[in-house]
CSV table of C-alpha atoms and ligand atoms in Angstrom, one decimal:
chain,number,residue,atom,x,y,z
A,1,MET,CA,132.6,138.2,137.0
A,2,ARG,CA,131.5,135.1,138.1
A,3,ARG,CA,127.8,134.1,139.3
A,4,ALA,CA,128.3,133.9,142.8
A,5,GLU,CA,130.1,137.2,142.6
A,6,ILE,CA,126.8,139.1,141.5
A,7,ASP,CA,125.3,137.1,143.7
A,8,GLY,CA,127.4,138.8,146.5
A,9,ALA,CA,127.4,142.0,145.0
A,10,ILE,CA,123.8,143.1,145.7
A,11,GLY,CA,122.5,141.5,148.6
A,12,ALA,CA,119.9,139.4,148.1
A,13,GLN,CA,119.4,139.7,144.4
A,14,THR,CA,120.4,136.6,142.9
A,15,TYR,CA,122.1,136.4,139.4
A,16,ALA,CA,118.1,134.2,138.4
A,17,SER,CA,116.6,136.8,139.9
A,18,LEU,CA,118.6,139.4,137.7
A,19,VAL,CA,117.8,137.5,134.5
A,20,THR,CA,114.0,137.6,135.4
A,21,ILE,CA,113.8,141.0,136.1
A,22,ALA,CA,115.4,141.6,132.6
A,23,GLU,CA,113.1,139.4,130.5
A,24,ALA,CA,110.6,141.8,131.8
A,25,PHE,CA,111.2,144.2,129.6
A,26,GLU,CA,110.9,144.3,125.8
A,27,ILE,CA,114.3,142.7,124.7
A,28,PRO,CA,115.2,139.9,122.5
A,29,SER,CA,115.1,136.7,124.8
A,30,PRO,CA,116.8,135.0,126.2
A,31,VAL,CA,119.1,137.2,128.1
A,32,GLU,CA,122.4,136.1,127.9
A,33,THR,CA,124.3,137.8,130.3
A,34,VAL,CA,123.7,140.1,133.5
A,35,GLU,CA,126.9,142.2,135.0
A,36,PRO,CA,127.6,144.6,137.6
A,37,PHE,CA,128.6,148.0,136.0
A,38,GLY,CA,129.1,151.5,136.4
A,39,ARG,CA,130.4,153.5,139.5
A,40,GLY,CA,127.5,154.8,140.8
A,41,LEU,CA,127.1,155.4,144.8
A,42,ILE,CA,123.1,155.4,145.0
A,43,ASN,CA,121.7,153.0,142.7
A,44,ASP,CA,122.3,149.3,141.9
A,45,THR,CA,123.4,149.1,138.2
A,46,PHE,CA,124.0,146.1,135.7
A,47,ARG,CA,124.8,145.6,131.9
A,48,VAL,CA,122.3,143.6,130.2
A,49,ALA,CA,123.2,141.8,127.0
A,50,ALA,CA,120.4,139.6,125.0
A,51,GLY,CA,120.2,139.1,121.2
A,52,GLY,CA,122.6,141.4,120.2
A,53,VAL,CA,121.4,144.6,122.1
A,54,ARG,CA,123.1,145.8,125.0
A,55,CYS,CA,121.2,147.7,127.1
A,56,VAL,CA,121.7,149.1,131.1
A,57,LEU,CA,119.4,148.1,133.9
A,58,GLN,CA,119.2,149.7,137.3
A,59,ARG,CA,117.5,149.3,140.6
A,60,ILE,CA,116.6,153.0,141.4
A,61,ASN,CA,117.1,153.3,145.6
A,62,GLY,CA,113.9,153.6,146.7
A,63,THR,CA,114.9,155.0,149.9
A,64,VAL,CA,116.5,157.5,148.4
A,65,PHE,CA,114.0,158.6,145.5
A,66,PRO,CA,110.5,158.6,147.2
A,67,ASP,CA,108.5,158.0,143.6
A,68,PRO,CA,110.9,156.5,140.8
A,69,PHE,CA,108.2,156.4,138.9
A,70,ARG,CA,108.4,160.4,138.4
A,71,ILE,CA,112.5,159.9,137.1
A,72,LEU,CA,110.8,157.9,134.2
A,73,SER,CA,108.8,160.4,133.4
A,74,ASN,CA,111.0,163.2,133.7
A,75,ILE,CA,113.4,161.1,131.4
A,76,GLN,CA,110.6,160.7,128.9
A,77,ALA,CA,110.2,164.5,128.8
A,78,LEU,CA,113.9,165.6,128.4
A,79,ASP,CA,113.7,162.8,125.7
A,80,ARG,CA,110.8,164.4,123.7
A,81,GLN,CA,112.8,167.7,123.9
A,82,ALA,CA,115.7,166.2,122.4
A,83,ARG,CA,113.8,164.9,119.8
A,84,ARG,CA,112.7,168.2,119.1
A,85,HIS,CA,116.4,169.6,118.8
A,86,PRO,CA,118.2,167.3,117.0
A,87,ASP,CA,120.5,170.3,115.7
A,88,LEU,CA,122.0,169.9,119.5
A,89,GLY,CA,123.4,166.3,118.2
A,90,PHE,CA,121.9,165.7,122.4
A,91,ARG,CA,121.6,161.7,123.1
A,92,VAL,CA,119.4,160.4,125.5
A,93,PRO,CA,119.5,157.0,126.9
A,94,ALA,CA,116.0,155.7,125.9
A,95,LEU,CA,113.7,154.1,128.2
A,96,ILE,CA,112.9,150.0,127.1
A,97,PRO,CA,109.2,149.9,128.4
A,98,THR,CA,108.2,146.2,130.1
A,99,ARG,CA,106.1,144.0,127.9
A,100,ALA,CA,103.3,144.7,130.2
A,101,GLY,CA,104.2,148.6,128.5
A,102,ASP,CA,105.2,150.3,131.3
A,103,ALA,CA,108.5,152.3,131.5
A,104,GLY,CA,109.4,150.2,134.5
A,105,LEU,CA,108.7,147.6,136.5
A,106,ARG,CA,107.8,147.2,139.9
A,107,ALA,CA,109.4,144.1,140.9
A,108,PRO,CA,107.3,141.8,144.0
A,109,ASP,CA,109.7,143.6,146.8
A,110,GLY,CA,108.8,147.1,145.9
A,111,ASN,CA,111.8,147.9,143.8
A,112,VAL,CA,111.6,149.7,140.8
A,113,TRP,CA,113.6,148.8,138.2
A,114,ARG,CA,114.6,150.5,134.9
A,115,LEU,CA,116.3,149.1,131.5
A,116,MET,CA,117.9,151.6,129.1
A,117,THR,CA,119.5,151.7,125.8
A,118,MET,CA,123.6,151.8,126.3
A,119,ILE,CA,124.8,154.7,124.2
A,120,GLU,CA,127.1,152.8,122.1
A,121,ASP,CA,130.4,153.6,120.6
A,122,THR,CA,130.9,156.2,123.5
A,123,VAL,CA,133.7,156.7,126.6
A,124,GLY,CA,133.8,157.5,129.7
A,125,LEU,CA,137.0,159.8,131.0
A,126,PRO,CA,138.8,158.7,134.4
A,127,ARG,CA,139.6,162.5,134.7
A,128,VAL,CA,140.4,165.5,132.1
A,129,GLU,CA,143.6,165.2,130.4
A,130,HIS,CA,143.2,167.7,127.8
A,131,PRO,CA,141.8,171.3,127.4
A,132,ASP,CA,139.8,169.5,124.4
A,133,GLN,CA,137.8,167.1,126.5
A,134,ALA,CA,137.4,170.3,128.7
A,135,ARG,CA,135.9,172.0,126.1
A,136,GLU,CA,133.7,169.9,125.1
A,137,VAL,CA,132.3,169.0,128.9
A,138,GLY,CA,131.5,173.0,128.6
A,139,ARG,CA,129.6,172.5,125.4
A,140,LEU,CA,127.8,169.8,126.4
A,141,LEU,CA,126.7,171.2,129.6
A,142,GLY,CA,125.8,174.2,128.1
A,143,ARG,CA,123.7,172.5,125.3
A,144,PHE,CA,122.2,170.7,127.8
A,145,HIS,CA,120.9,173.8,129.7
A,146,THR,CA,119.8,175.7,126.5
A,147,LEU,CA,117.7,172.1,125.3
A,148,LEU,CA,115.9,172.6,128.7
A,149,GLN,CA,115.4,176.4,128.6
A,150,SER,CA,112.0,175.6,126.7
A,151,LEU,CA,110.9,173.0,129.5
A,152,PRO,CA,108.5,175.2,132.1
A,153,PRO,CA,110.3,173.6,135.5
A,154,GLU,CA,107.0,172.8,136.9
A,155,ALA,CA,106.7,170.3,133.7
A,156,LEU,CA,109.0,168.1,135.7
A,157,GLY,CA,108.2,166.0,138.7
A,158,VAL,CA,110.5,166.6,141.8
A,159,THR,CA,112.3,163.2,142.0
A,160,LEU,CA,114.2,164.2,144.9
A,161,PRO,CA,113.2,166.9,147.2
A,162,GLY,CA,115.8,168.8,149.3
A,163,PHE,CA,118.3,168.1,147.0
A,164,HIS,CA,121.1,170.4,146.8
A,165,ASP,CA,119.1,172.2,149.8
A,166,THR,CA,122.5,173.3,151.1
A,167,PRO,CA,120.7,175.1,154.2
A,168,ALA,CA,119.0,171.7,155.2
A,169,TYR,CA,121.8,169.6,154.4
A,170,ARG,CA,124.1,171.8,157.3
A,171,ALA,CA,120.8,171.7,159.6
A,172,ARG,CA,121.1,168.2,159.7
A,173,PHE,CA,124.6,167.9,159.6
A,174,PHE,CA,124.7,169.6,163.0
A,175,SER,CA,121.8,168.0,164.2
A,176,VAL,CA,123.5,164.4,163.4
A,177,LEU,CA,126.8,165.3,165.2
A,178,ALA,CA,125.1,166.5,168.0
A,179,ARG,CA,123.0,163.3,168.6
A,180,ILE,CA,126.2,160.8,168.0
A,181,GLU,CA,128.5,160.7,171.3
A,182,GLY,CA,132.0,161.0,170.7
A,183,ALA,CA,131.9,161.8,167.2
A,184,ARG,CA,134.1,164.2,167.4
A,185,ASP,CA,136.6,162.2,169.0
A,186,ASN,CA,138.1,161.3,166.2
A,187,PRO,CA,140.6,164.1,164.9
A,188,LYS,CA,139.9,163.9,161.4
A,189,VAL,CA,136.6,164.0,162.4
A,190,GLU,CA,137.5,167.1,164.4
A,191,THR,CA,139.0,168.9,161.5
A,192,CYS,CA,136.2,168.6,159.5
A,193,VAL,CA,133.8,169.8,162.0
A,194,ARG,CA,135.9,173.0,162.6
A,195,PHE,CA,136.3,173.4,158.8
A,196,ALA,CA,132.5,173.4,158.3
A,197,ILE,CA,131.4,175.6,160.9
A,198,GLU,CA,134.1,178.2,159.8
A,199,ARG,CA,131.4,178.1,156.6
A,200,GLN,CA,128.3,178.4,157.6
A,201,ALA,CA,127.3,181.3,155.9
A,202,LEU,CA,128.3,180.1,152.8
A,203,ALA,CA,125.6,177.3,152.7
A,204,ARG,CA,122.9,180.0,152.9
A,205,ARG,CA,123.8,182.3,149.8
A,206,ILE,CA,122.8,180.9,146.7
A,207,SER,CA,119.4,179.5,148.3
A,208,ASN,CA,118.9,183.4,149.5
A,209,ALA,CA,118.8,184.4,146.1
A,210,ARG,CA,116.7,181.6,145.2
A,211,ASP,CA,114.3,182.6,148.0
A,212,ARG,CA,114.5,186.6,147.4
A,213,GLY,CA,113.6,185.6,143.6
A,214,GLU,CA,116.9,186.9,142.2
A,215,ILE,CA,117.5,183.6,140.5
A,216,PRO,CA,115.4,181.9,138.5
A,217,VAL,CA,114.4,177.6,138.8
A,218,ARG,CA,114.9,175.9,135.8
A,219,VAL,CA,115.4,172.5,134.9
A,220,THR,CA,118.3,170.9,135.7
A,221,HIS,CA,120.5,167.9,135.5
A,222,GLY,CA,121.4,168.1,139.6
A,223,ASP,CA,124.8,165.7,138.8
A,224,PRO,CA,126.5,166.4,136.1
A,225,LYS,CA,130.1,165.2,137.2
A,226,LEU,CA,132.7,163.9,135.0
A,227,ASP,CA,131.5,159.9,135.4
A,228,ASN,CA,128.2,161.0,134.0
A,229,ILE,CA,129.4,162.7,130.6
A,230,LEU,CA,130.1,160.4,127.5
A,231,PHE,CA,132.4,161.0,124.8
A,232,ASP,CA,131.9,159.9,121.3
A,233,ARG,CA,134.7,157.3,120.9
A,234,ASP,CA,136.4,158.7,117.5
A,235,SER,CA,135.6,162.3,117.7
A,236,GLY,CA,136.0,162.6,121.0
A,237,ARG,CA,133.1,165.0,121.2
A,238,ALA,CA,130.7,165.1,124.3
A,239,ILE,CA,127.5,163.9,123.5
A,240,ALA,CA,125.5,162.4,126.6
A,241,LEU,CA,124.8,163.9,129.8
A,242,ILE,CA,123.5,160.7,131.1
A,243,ASP,CA,122.3,159.5,135.2
A,244,LEU,CA,119.5,161.4,135.2
A,245,ASP,CA,117.8,160.7,138.5
A,246,THR,CA,118.0,164.1,139.6
A,247,LEU,CA,116.9,165.7,136.3
A,248,GLN,CA,114.4,168.0,138.2
A,249,PRO,CA,114.0,172.2,139.0
A,250,GLY,CA,117.2,173.5,140.7
A,251,LEU,CA,119.3,176.0,139.6
A,252,ILE,CA,121.7,176.4,136.6
A,253,PRO,CA,124.8,177.9,139.1
A,254,HIS,CA,124.2,174.2,141.3
A,255,ASP,CA,125.0,172.0,138.0
A,256,ILE,CA,128.1,174.3,137.1
A,257,GLY,CA,129.7,174.1,140.3
A,258,ASP,CA,129.1,170.7,140.3
A,259,CYS,CA,130.5,169.9,137.4
A,260,LEU,CA,133.5,171.9,138.0
A,261,ARG,CA,134.1,170.7,141.4
A,262,SER,CA,134.3,167.0,139.6
A,263,CYS,CA,136.1,167.7,136.8
A,264,CYS,CA,138.6,170.3,138.0
A,265,ASN,CA,140.2,167.7,140.7
A,266,ARG,CA,142.2,165.5,138.6
A,267,SER,CA,142.8,163.2,141.2
A,268,GLY,CA,139.6,162.4,141.9
A,269,GLU,CA,136.6,162.2,144.4
A,270,SER,CA,138.3,159.5,146.5
A,271,ALA,CA,142.2,159.8,145.9
A,272,HIS,CA,144.4,157.7,147.9
A,273,GLY,CA,147.4,158.6,150.0
A,274,ARG,CA,149.2,161.9,149.8
A,275,THR,CA,148.1,163.2,146.7
A,276,GLN,CA,148.0,166.9,146.6
A,277,VAL,CA,143.9,167.7,145.9
A,278,MET,CA,143.5,170.8,144.1
A,279,PHE,CA,141.4,172.9,141.6
A,280,ASP,CA,142.8,172.9,138.3
A,281,LEU,CA,142.0,176.1,136.8
A,282,ALA,CA,143.6,174.7,133.2
A,283,VAL,CA,140.8,172.6,133.5
A,284,ALA,CA,138.5,175.4,134.8
A,285,GLU,CA,138.9,177.8,132.2
A,286,PRO,CA,138.1,175.9,128.9
A,287,ILE,CA,135.0,174.3,130.8
A,288,LEU,CA,134.0,177.9,131.4
A,289,GLN,CA,134.8,179.3,128.0
A,290,ALA,CA,133.0,176.4,126.2
A,291,TYR,CA,129.6,176.6,128.6
A,292,ALA,CA,129.6,180.4,128.1
A,293,GLU,CA,129.9,180.2,124.3
A,294,GLN,CA,126.5,178.3,124.7
A,295,THR,CA,124.6,180.3,127.6
A,296,ARG,CA,125.8,183.6,127.5
A,297,ALA,CA,122.5,185.0,125.2
A,298,TRP,CA,119.9,183.8,128.0
A,299,LEU,CA,121.7,183.3,131.5
A,300,ASN,CA,120.6,186.1,133.7
A,301,PRO,CA,123.3,188.5,135.4
A,302,GLU,CA,122.7,187.2,138.8
A,303,GLU,CA,123.0,183.3,137.9
A,304,ILE,CA,126.3,184.5,136.2
A,305,ALA,CA,127.4,186.3,139.3
A,306,LEU,CA,127.2,183.7,141.5
A,307,ILE,CA,128.9,181.0,139.5
A,308,PRO,CA,132.0,181.4,141.4
A,309,GLU,CA,130.3,180.9,144.4
A,310,ALA,CA,128.6,177.9,143.6
A,311,ILE,CA,132.2,176.7,142.2
A,312,ARG,CA,133.0,176.6,146.1
A,313,LEU,CA,129.9,175.9,147.7
A,314,MET,CA,129.2,172.9,145.9
A,315,PRO,CA,132.2,170.7,146.8
A,316,PHE,CA,131.4,172.0,150.3
A,317,GLU,CA,128.1,170.6,150.3
A,318,LEU,CA,129.2,167.6,149.1
A,319,GLY,CA,131.7,167.4,152.0
A,320,LEU,CA,129.1,168.0,154.4
A,321,ARG,CA,127.1,164.9,152.9
A,322,PHE,CA,129.7,162.6,153.2
A,323,LEU,CA,130.5,163.3,156.5
A,324,THR,CA,127.3,163.2,157.6
A,325,ASP,CA,126.8,160.0,155.6
A,326,HIS,CA,130.4,158.9,157.7
A,327,LEU,CA,129.1,160.0,161.2
A,328,GLU,CA,125.1,157.9,160.5
A,329,GLY,CA,127.3,154.9,159.2
A,330,ASP,CA,127.4,155.3,155.8
A,331,ARG,CA,123.3,154.7,154.9
A,332,TYR,CA,123.2,156.7,151.5
A,333,PHE,CA,126.5,156.5,149.6
A,334,LYS,CA,128.1,153.4,148.9
A,335,VAL,CA,131.5,152.5,150.8
A,336,VAL,CA,134.2,149.6,149.8
A,337,GLU,CA,135.8,150.4,153.5
A,338,PRO,CA,134.9,151.8,156.1
A,339,GLY,CA,136.1,155.6,156.5
A,340,GLU,CA,135.6,156.1,153.0
A,341,ASN,CA,133.3,158.4,153.1
A,342,LEU,CA,135.1,160.4,155.7
A,343,ARG,CA,138.1,160.3,153.6
A,344,LYS,CA,136.2,161.9,150.5
A,345,ALA,CA,134.5,164.3,152.8
A,346,GLU,CA,138.5,165.6,153.5
A,347,ILE,CA,139.1,165.6,150.3
A,348,GLN,CA,136.5,167.9,149.2
A,349,PHE,CA,137.2,170.3,151.7
A,350,ALA,CA,140.3,170.5,150.4
A,351,LEU,CA,139.4,171.5,147.3
A,352,VAL,CA,137.1,174.0,148.8
A,353,ALA,CA,140.3,175.5,150.3
A,354,ASP,CA,142.0,175.2,147.1
A,355,ILE,CA,138.7,177.4,145.5
A,356,GLU,CA,139.4,180.0,148.1
A,357,SER,CA,142.9,180.5,147.2
A,358,LYS,CA,141.8,181.1,143.9
A,359,ALA,CA,138.8,183.1,144.4
A,360,GLN,CA,139.8,185.6,142.5
A,361,ASP,CA,141.5,184.1,139.1
A,362,ILE,CA,138.2,182.2,138.8
A,363,GLU,CA,135.9,185.4,139.2
A,364,ILE,CA,138.1,187.2,136.6
A,365,MET,CA,137.5,183.9,134.2
A,366,VAL,CA,133.6,184.1,134.6
A,367,ASN,CA,133.8,188.2,134.1
A,368,ARG,CA,135.6,187.5,130.8
A,369,PHE,CA,133.6,184.5,129.2
A,370,PHE,CA,130.8,185.7,130.1
A,371,HIS,CA,130.7,189.5,129.7
A,372,SER,CA,133.0,189.9,126.7
A,373,PRO,CA,132.8,187.6,124.1
A,374,THR,CA,136.2,186.0,123.0
B,1,GN1,C1,126.0,160.9,143.9
B,1,GN1,O1,124.6,158.2,142.3
B,1,GN1,P1,125.5,158.6,142.1
B,1,GN1,O2,127.0,158.0,142.0
B,1,GN1,O3,125.6,159.4,140.4
B,1,GN1,C2,124.8,161.5,144.4
B,1,GN1,C3,125.2,162.9,143.8
B,1,GN1,C4,127.0,163.1,144.3
B,1,GN1,C5,127.5,162.1,144.1
B,1,GN1,C6,129.0,161.9,143.8
B,1,GN1,C7,121.1,161.0,144.2
B,1,GN1,O4,125.8,160.6,142.4
B,1,GN1,O5,124.8,164.0,144.0
B,1,GN1,O6,127.5,164.3,143.7
B,1,GN1,O7,127.3,161.1,144.4
B,1,GN1,N1,123.9,161.6,144.0
B,1,GN1,C8,122.9,161.5,144.6
B,1,GN1,O8,129.9,161.5,143.3
B,1,GN1,O9,122.4,162.1,146.3
B,2,MG,MG1,123.8,160.9,140.5
């Protein structure tokens, strides 16, 4: 990418200022290249090359995350935990300190930047193509949760208050809807609104279980979508779960639901045209089976019982979030073109509908893998 394009890519951030930021960290100097990287919807991400080293530079979105340094200390806690359990073969991107010795850099404009090592010789997958890949996803998420079991949730700071608080997202959606005049004039919006109204009760079930103390708060990833999983280039093993911004106290069923809504929707979050959105049970099965093998011994029965519900809930929640953002003018999730968040909401809701039609199969699968060793 040419420098002028990079200059345009993140508004006022010029190429020269990116180099200055990268050079504030403990990497060989001078920095050779900085280029946009990845497909994240919240932060701005760049790949930096300097003296034969490649790393990932990110500006943490300060509008979304109230205290970016809390994210950095949570990542350090995970890193220490992974080092205590090398047997799990779990790799964590290491934070490269600034030359002043800090975990991140607060720029004069107030933005916080971090630099991380690139986990080399890995690939991401645009979609799950083979059951072995699905098995790897389940195994990785299961090992991740197992690794975090011995960390008390209080040991981690809350990086994003209200994250996966479905009742709060629901309430916010209805208040935005009421505030924006003519919002329901668009028939696509109206169809989504009706879909959301019919499923209002869904928003509360899992948080009710948490409030009643039926399921524990544990350390979770918060965003284990396929884009955030890295596979070893040679062996194909899933070895890292990246994007650790929402590593914080949370609910296990939410993580499983989020992982499945992403991996089992093989046409992706932003499919165009007439693509049939569907929840692929042939992908769900190996993920759940491998996940269960890793976690059966310690997950509690209520958490297991809520997995099918969470699989339906997470695309519903994300659909509500996309739809709310569309109504508010795309302030939270980055879009390339107007209407994108609305289309993404439609896709998540179509996924919910397909999951509902397969509810019995999902229930049977969960029971089979978690309650009877295979
Ligand atoms: C956001 O920034 P990114 O793309 O990793 C979002 C997730 C959504 C995801 C959908 C902090 O993640 O909750 O599931 O988009 N992260 C946050 O792609 O809101
Ligand atoms: Mg994320």
